[in-house]
GROMACS .gro file of C-alpha atoms in nm:
model
  142
    1LEU     CA    1  -0.005   0.014  -0.002
    2ASP     CA    2   0.197   0.308  -0.107
    3GLY     CA    3  -0.077   0.543  -0.101
    4THR     CA    4  -0.189   0.516  -0.487
    5LEU     CA    5  -0.532   0.416  -0.538
    6LEU     CA    6  -0.543   0.175  -0.819
    7GLU     CA    7  -0.910   0.064  -0.813
    8THR     CA    8  -1.221   0.174  -0.638
    9GLY     CA    9  -1.468  -0.068  -0.477
   10THR     CA   10  -1.818  -0.102  -0.338
   11GLU     CA   11  -1.889   0.124  -0.053
   12ILE     CA   12  -2.203   0.006   0.198
   13PHE     CA   13  -2.313   0.264   0.448
   14TYR     CA   14  -2.572   0.181   0.716
   15VAL     CA   15  -2.764   0.394   0.911
   16SER     CA   16  -2.895   0.288   1.219
   17SER     CA   17  -2.953   0.339   1.581
   18PRO     CA   18  -2.715   0.101   1.794
   19PRO     CA   19  -2.790   0.071   2.153
   20CYS     CA   20  -2.666   0.320   2.397
   21GLY     CA   21  -2.307   0.252   2.532
   22ASN     CA   22  -1.999   0.130   2.340
   23SER     CA   23  -2.029  -0.028   2.009
   24GLU     CA   24  -1.799  -0.169   1.750
   25VAL     CA   25  -1.763  -0.133   1.373
   26LYS     CA   26  -1.545  -0.367   1.176
   27VAL     CA   27  -1.436  -0.284   0.830
   28GLU     CA   28  -1.280  -0.561   0.574
   29ILE     CA   29  -1.111  -0.464   0.281
   30ASP     CA   30  -1.009  -0.718   0.004
   31LEU     CA   31  -0.716  -0.623  -0.187
   32GLY     CA   32  -0.661  -0.725  -0.535
   33CYS     CA   33  -0.367  -0.936  -0.450
   34GLY     CA   34  -0.582  -1.155  -0.247
   35THR     CA   35  -0.508  -0.992   0.098
   36THR     CA   36  -0.774  -0.894   0.330
   37VAL     CA   37  -0.733  -0.583   0.555
   38THR     CA   38  -0.944  -0.569   0.866
   39SER     CA   39  -0.970  -0.252   1.096
   40THR     CA   40  -1.184  -0.214   1.388
   41ALA     CA   41  -1.317   0.087   1.576
   42THR     CA   42  -1.525   0.132   1.877
   43PHE     CA   43  -1.754   0.406   1.976
   44GLU     CA   44  -1.967   0.527   2.242
   45ARG     CA   45  -2.328   0.642   2.154
   46ILE     CA   46  -2.482   0.894   2.404
   47CYS     CA   47  -2.840   0.855   2.412
   48SER     CA   48  -2.940   1.193   2.291
   49TRP     CA   49  -3.283   1.160   2.445
   50TRP     CA   50  -3.146   1.241   2.784
   51ARG     CA   51  -2.986   1.604   2.678
   52SER     CA   52  -3.359   1.674   2.645
   53MET     CA   53  -3.440   1.700   3.002
   54VAL     CA   54  -3.624   1.986   3.086
   55ILE     CA   55  -3.512   2.174   3.429
   56TYR     CA   56  -3.756   2.468   3.514
   57PRO     CA   57  -3.803   2.727   3.630
   58ASN     CA   58  -3.456   2.862   3.604
   59PRO     CA   59  -3.414   3.078   3.806
   60ALA     CA   60  -3.619   2.903   4.081
   61SER     CA   61  -3.751   3.014   4.420
   62SER     CA   62  -3.953   2.731   4.568
   63TYR     CA   63  -3.909   2.427   4.373
   64LEU     CA   64  -3.679   2.302   4.091
   65ASN     CA   65  -3.878   2.065   3.874
   66ILE     CA   66  -3.702   1.816   3.631
   67GLN     CA   67  -3.873   1.619   3.369
   68PRO     CA   68  -3.830   1.490   3.006
   69ASP     CA   69  -3.925   1.699   2.721
   70ALA     CA   70  -4.297   1.593   2.623
   71GLU     CA   71  -4.254   1.622   2.245
   72LYS     CA   72  -3.919   1.404   2.260
   73LEU     CA   73  -4.104   1.148   2.485
   74LYS     CA   74  -4.372   1.086   2.231
   75THR     CA   75  -4.092   0.974   1.980
   76LEU     CA   76  -3.923   0.723   2.222
   77SER     CA   77  -3.921   0.341   2.209
   78ALA     CA   78  -4.120   0.171   2.532
   79THR     CA   79  -3.777   0.060   2.668
   80GLU     CA   80  -3.627   0.406   2.630
   81LYS     CA   81  -3.935   0.547   2.810
   82SER     CA   82  -3.912   0.296   3.070
   83THR     CA   83  -3.533   0.378   3.130
   84MET     CA   84  -3.630   0.749   3.169
   85LYS     CA   85  -3.848   0.690   3.458
   86GLU     CA   86  -3.530   0.613   3.700
   87TYR     CA   87  -3.299   0.895   3.740
   88GLU     CA   88  -3.160   1.098   4.031
   89ALA     CA   89  -3.048   1.455   4.066
   90SER     CA   90  -2.819   1.638   4.300
   91LEU     CA   91  -2.785   1.990   4.360
   92TYR     CA   92  -2.442   2.131   4.446
   93ASP     CA   93  -2.322   2.473   4.556
   94ILE     CA   94  -2.053   2.648   4.371
   95SER     CA   95  -1.788   2.492   4.619
   96GLY     CA   96  -1.906   2.143   4.515
   97LYS     CA   97  -2.099   2.068   4.867
   98LEU     CA   98  -2.378   1.854   4.804
   99LEU     CA   99  -2.703   2.034   4.903
  100LEU     CA  100  -3.002   1.846   4.801
  101LYS     CA  101  -3.071   1.473   4.632
  102GLY     CA  102  -3.384   1.334   4.480
  103ARG     CA  103  -3.512   1.026   4.305
  104SER     CA  104  -3.757   1.034   4.019
  105ASN     CA  105  -4.122   0.956   4.062
  106GLY     CA  106  -4.216   0.842   3.735
  107TYR     CA  107  -4.081   1.100   3.481
  108ARG     CA  108  -4.078   1.387   3.737
  109LEU     CA  109  -3.856   1.506   3.993
  110ASN     CA  110  -3.931   1.823   4.234
  111LEU     CA  111  -3.649   1.951   4.458
  112ASP     CA  112  -3.763   2.165   4.737
  113THR     CA  113  -3.511   2.479   4.719
  114ARG     CA  114  -3.715   2.725   4.958
  115HIS     CA  115  -3.455   2.710   5.217
  116LEU     CA  116  -3.151   2.777   5.004
  117LYS     CA  117  -2.989   3.123   4.963
  118SER     CA  118  -3.024   3.295   4.644
  119ASP     CA  119  -2.704   3.191   4.450
  120TYR     CA  120  -2.574   2.972   4.141
  121TYR     CA  121  -2.589   2.620   4.175
  122PHE     CA  122  -2.506   2.321   3.978
  123ILE     CA  123  -2.756   2.017   3.908
  124HIS     CA  124  -2.631   1.681   3.801
  125ILE     CA  125  -2.863   1.398   3.670
  126LYS     CA  126  -2.777   1.034   3.684
  127VAL     CA  127  -2.904   0.717   3.527
  128ASP     CA  128  -2.894   0.420   3.763
  129GLY     CA  129  -2.675   0.622   4.003
  130GLU     CA  130  -2.377   0.571   3.774
  131LYS     CA  131  -2.349   0.768   3.458
  132GLU     CA  132  -2.390   1.126   3.498
  133ILE     CA  133  -2.593   1.255   3.172
  134ILE     CA  134  -2.654   1.626   3.241
  135LYS     CA  135  -2.466   1.901   3.421
  136LYS     CA  136  -2.636   2.244   3.440
  137GLN     CA  137  -2.608   2.554   3.606
  138VAL     CA  138  -2.936   2.691   3.776
  139ILE     CA  139  -3.004   3.000   3.963
  140ILE     CA  140  -3.202   3.018   4.305
  141LYS     CA  141  -3.358   3.333   4.383
  142ASN     CA  142  -3.549   3.349   4.747
   0.00000   0.00000   0.00000
């Protein structure tokens, strides 16, 4: 292989929705000399439907509400919808101290922020207590 293209071949592209997490793509090229060259690549699919979580109001005073975007929820499979019911949110102050933690009830989660002082905070949302999917700054005005 000296970088010179002698002959073109057939290219086949697949458009699919692999499962969330790590997936592998394998490519095989049959060369004219009878040799087959194989290459493998691994990639991670970040489930974009989690990016459509709605956190409101921002700024908040009494409660901070978290839930999936209703329009995006309509487009999900039953498995994805089931997964979206199970998440937890943690609220941290600007120094990184954990102040509030809650678990979803169905698709919704409400955090009581009435006792917090007016300031900037950070909310982290996790799936199955393991993978952080959203980190967002929120404002509390009390």
